[in-house]
CSV table of C-alpha atoms in Angstrom, one decimal:
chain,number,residue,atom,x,y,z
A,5,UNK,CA,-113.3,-8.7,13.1
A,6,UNK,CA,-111.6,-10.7,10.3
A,7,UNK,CA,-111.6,-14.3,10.8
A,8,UNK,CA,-108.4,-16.9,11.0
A,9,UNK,CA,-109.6,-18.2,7.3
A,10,UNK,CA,-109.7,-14.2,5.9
A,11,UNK,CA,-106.6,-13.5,8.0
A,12,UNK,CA,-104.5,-16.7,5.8
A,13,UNK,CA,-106.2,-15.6,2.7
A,14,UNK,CA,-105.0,-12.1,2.9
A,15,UNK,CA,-101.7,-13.3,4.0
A,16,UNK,CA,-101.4,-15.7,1.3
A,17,UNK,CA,-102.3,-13.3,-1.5
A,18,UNK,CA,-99.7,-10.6,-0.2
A,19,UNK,CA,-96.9,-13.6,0.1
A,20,UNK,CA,-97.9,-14.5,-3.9
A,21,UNK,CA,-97.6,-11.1,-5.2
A,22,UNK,CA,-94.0,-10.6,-3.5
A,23,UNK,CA,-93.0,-13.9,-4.8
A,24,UNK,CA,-93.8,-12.6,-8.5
A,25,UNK,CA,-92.7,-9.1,-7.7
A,26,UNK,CA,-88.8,-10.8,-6.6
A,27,UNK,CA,-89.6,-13.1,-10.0
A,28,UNK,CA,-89.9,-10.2,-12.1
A,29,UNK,CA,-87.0,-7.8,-10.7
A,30,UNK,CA,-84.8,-11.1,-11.1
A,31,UNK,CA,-86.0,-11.6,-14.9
A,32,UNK,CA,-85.5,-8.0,-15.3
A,33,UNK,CA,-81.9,-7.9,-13.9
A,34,UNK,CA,-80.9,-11.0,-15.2
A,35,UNK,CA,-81.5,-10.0,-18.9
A,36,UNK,CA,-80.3,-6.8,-18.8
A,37,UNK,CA,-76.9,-7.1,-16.9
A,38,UNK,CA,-74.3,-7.0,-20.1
A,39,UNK,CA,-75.8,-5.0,-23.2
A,40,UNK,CA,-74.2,-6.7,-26.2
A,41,UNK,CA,-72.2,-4.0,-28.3
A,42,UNK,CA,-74.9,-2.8,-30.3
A,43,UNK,CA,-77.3,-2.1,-27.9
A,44,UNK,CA,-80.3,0.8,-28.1
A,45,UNK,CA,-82.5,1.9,-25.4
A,46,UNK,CA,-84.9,4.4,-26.9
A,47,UNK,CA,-84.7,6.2,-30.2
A,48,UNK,CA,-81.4,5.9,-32.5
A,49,UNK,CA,-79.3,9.0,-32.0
A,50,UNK,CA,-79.0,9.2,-36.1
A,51,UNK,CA,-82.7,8.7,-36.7
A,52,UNK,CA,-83.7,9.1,-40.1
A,53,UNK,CA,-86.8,10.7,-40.0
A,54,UNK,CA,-88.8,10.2,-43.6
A,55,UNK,CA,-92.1,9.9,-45.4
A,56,UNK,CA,-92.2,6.8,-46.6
A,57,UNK,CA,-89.3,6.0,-49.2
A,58,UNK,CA,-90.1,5.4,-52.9
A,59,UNK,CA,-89.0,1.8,-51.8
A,60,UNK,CA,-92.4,0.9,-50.2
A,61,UNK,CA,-95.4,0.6,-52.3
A,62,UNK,CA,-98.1,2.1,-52.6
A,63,UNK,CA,-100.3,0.0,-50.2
A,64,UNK,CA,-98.1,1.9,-47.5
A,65,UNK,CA,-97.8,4.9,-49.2
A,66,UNK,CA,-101.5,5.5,-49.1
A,67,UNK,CA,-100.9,6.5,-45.1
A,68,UNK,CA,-100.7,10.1,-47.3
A,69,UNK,CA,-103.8,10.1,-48.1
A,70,UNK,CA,-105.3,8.6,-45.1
A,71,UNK,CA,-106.7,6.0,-47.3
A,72,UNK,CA,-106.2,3.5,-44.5
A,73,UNK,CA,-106.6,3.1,-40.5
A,74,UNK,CA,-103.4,3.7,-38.7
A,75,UNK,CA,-103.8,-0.2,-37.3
A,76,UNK,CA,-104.1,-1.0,-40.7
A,77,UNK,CA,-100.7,0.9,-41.9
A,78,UNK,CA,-98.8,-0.7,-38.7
A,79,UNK,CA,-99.8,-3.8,-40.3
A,80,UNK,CA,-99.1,-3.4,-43.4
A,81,UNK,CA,-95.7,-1.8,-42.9
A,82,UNK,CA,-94.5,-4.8,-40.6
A,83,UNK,CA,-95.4,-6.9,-43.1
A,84,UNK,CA,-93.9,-5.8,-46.2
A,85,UNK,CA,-90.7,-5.3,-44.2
A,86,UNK,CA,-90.8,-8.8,-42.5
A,87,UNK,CA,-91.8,-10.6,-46.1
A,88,UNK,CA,-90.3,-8.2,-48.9
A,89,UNK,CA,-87.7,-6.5,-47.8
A,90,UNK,CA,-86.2,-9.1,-45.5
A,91,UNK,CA,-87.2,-12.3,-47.1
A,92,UNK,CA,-88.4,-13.2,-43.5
A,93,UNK,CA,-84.9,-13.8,-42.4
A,94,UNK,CA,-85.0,-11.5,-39.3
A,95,UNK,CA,-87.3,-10.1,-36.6
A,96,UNK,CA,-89.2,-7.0,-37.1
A,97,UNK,CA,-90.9,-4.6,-34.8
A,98,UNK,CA,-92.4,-1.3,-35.5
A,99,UNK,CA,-93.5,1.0,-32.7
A,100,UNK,CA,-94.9,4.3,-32.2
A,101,UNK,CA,-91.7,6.2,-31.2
A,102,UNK,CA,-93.9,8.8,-29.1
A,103,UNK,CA,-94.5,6.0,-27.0
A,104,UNK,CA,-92.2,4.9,-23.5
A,105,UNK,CA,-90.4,1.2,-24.3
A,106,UNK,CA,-87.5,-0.4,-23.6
A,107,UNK,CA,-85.5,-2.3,-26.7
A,108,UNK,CA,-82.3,-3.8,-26.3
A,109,UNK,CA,-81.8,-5.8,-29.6
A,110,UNK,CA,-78.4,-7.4,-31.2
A,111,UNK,CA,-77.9,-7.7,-35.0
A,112,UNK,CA,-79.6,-4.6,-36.4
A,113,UNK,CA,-80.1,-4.5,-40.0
A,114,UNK,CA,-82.5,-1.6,-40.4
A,115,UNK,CA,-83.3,0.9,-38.1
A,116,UNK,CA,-85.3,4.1,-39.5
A,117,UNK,CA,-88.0,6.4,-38.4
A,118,UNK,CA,-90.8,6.7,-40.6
A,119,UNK,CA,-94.6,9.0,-40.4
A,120,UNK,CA,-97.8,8.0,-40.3
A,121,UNK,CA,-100.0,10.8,-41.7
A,122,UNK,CA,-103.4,10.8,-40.4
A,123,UNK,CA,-106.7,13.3,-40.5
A,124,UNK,CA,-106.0,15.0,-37.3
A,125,UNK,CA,-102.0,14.2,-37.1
A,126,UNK,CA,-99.0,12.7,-37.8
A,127,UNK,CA,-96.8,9.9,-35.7
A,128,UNK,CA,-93.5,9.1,-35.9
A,129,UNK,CA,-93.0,5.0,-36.5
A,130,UNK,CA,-89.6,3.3,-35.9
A,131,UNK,CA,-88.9,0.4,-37.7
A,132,UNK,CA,-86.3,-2.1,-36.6
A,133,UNK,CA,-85.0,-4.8,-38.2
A,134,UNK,CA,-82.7,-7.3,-36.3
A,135,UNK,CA,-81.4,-10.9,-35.4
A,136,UNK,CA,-82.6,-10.8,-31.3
A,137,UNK,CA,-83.6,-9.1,-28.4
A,138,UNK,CA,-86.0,-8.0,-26.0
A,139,UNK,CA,-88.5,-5.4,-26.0
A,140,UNK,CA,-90.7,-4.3,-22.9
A,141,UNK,CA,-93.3,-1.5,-24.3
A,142,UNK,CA,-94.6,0.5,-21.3
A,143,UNK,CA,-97.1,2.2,-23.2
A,144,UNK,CA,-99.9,1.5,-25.2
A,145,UNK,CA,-100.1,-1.7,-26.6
A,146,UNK,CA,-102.6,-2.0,-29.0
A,147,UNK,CA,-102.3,-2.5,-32.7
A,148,UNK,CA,-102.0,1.2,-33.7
A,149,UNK,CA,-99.3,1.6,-31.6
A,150,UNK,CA,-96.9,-1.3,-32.3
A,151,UNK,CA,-96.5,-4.3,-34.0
A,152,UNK,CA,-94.0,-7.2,-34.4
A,153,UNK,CA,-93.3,-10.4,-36.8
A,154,UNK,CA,-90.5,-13.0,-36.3
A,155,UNK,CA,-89.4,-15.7,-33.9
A,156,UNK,CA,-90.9,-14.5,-30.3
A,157,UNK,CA,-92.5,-15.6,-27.2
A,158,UNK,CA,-94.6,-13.2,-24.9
A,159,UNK,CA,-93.6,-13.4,-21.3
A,160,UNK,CA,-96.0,-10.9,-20.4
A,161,UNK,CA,-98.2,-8.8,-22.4
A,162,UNK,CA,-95.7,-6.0,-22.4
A,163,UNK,CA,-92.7,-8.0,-22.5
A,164,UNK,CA,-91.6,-9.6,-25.8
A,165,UNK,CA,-88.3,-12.1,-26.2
A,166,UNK,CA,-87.0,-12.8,-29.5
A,167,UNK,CA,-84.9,-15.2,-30.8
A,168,UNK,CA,-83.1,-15.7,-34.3
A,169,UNK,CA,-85.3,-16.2,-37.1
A,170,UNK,CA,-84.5,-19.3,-39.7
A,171,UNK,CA,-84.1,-17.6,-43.1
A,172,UNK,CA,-86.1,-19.4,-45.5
A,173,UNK,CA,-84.6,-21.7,-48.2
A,174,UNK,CA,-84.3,-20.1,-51.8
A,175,UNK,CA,-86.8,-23.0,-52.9
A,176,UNK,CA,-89.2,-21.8,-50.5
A,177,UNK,CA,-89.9,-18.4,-52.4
């Protein structure tokens, strides 16, 4: 027979985890009541599906070849885009598009699909570009499967906020 101690414990865990459960659906709902106007959910409907574009160099092109780990590529690619091609001006995510998430985003300046080719397959990337958001990835979330740059806070482990990035002074190059 469970004693009064055992009995408060159990009762005490079960109050915590409904208190966080309510905390959670209330974040949820609270960020997600008014989409701003250029709001995505899941994949862009006019996905441009690529190899990588002569525009990236060679240290991404070599994905080809399989030259490089896939974690290696995601890091890489986030990179250059986040640094190069954005002058660090704006948040960047890539993510595994085979992958379940949740991405609601405002500001998008790029937004493509691009392919990782390794040894025993290929995986569609998306890359997005944008001023702020949130993203909840519920899949996978280790480095081969997504990766992000820019001004962010974690709330959870799948759960990323973003806010606007500073774009860096032209003496700062």
């Amino acid at each position: 027979m469970a004693s009064l101690w055992q009995v408060v414990g159990i009762s005490a865990a079960l109050l915590l985890f409904v208190f966080i459960c309510l905390r959670w659906r209330d974040f949820i709902v609270q960020n997600t009541n008014k989409p701003p106007a250029d709001y995505t959910t899941t994949r862009p409907k006019d996905e441009k599906t690529t190899n990588i574009d002569a525009d990236f160099p060679k240290s991404i092109k070599s994905s080809d070849t399989d030259t490089m780990s896939r974690a290696e590529w995601v890091n890489h690619l986030t990179l250059y885009t986040y640094w190069n091609r954005h002058d660090s001006s704006h948040n960047v995510l890539v993510i595994n598009n085979d992958l379940e998430y949740q991405l609601n985003v405002t500001g998008v300046v790029e937004d493509r699909q691009v392919i990782y080719k390794g040894l025993s397959r290929t995986v569609p990337f998306r890359v997005v570009v944008f001023d702020r958001g949130t993203v909840l990835n519920l899949g996978d979330g280790g480095f081969i499967n997504w990766e992000f740059i820019g001004n962010y806070k974690r709330t959870i482990s799948s759960l990323t906020l973003f806010e606007h990035c500073n774009q860096r002074s032209p003496q700062a190059k």
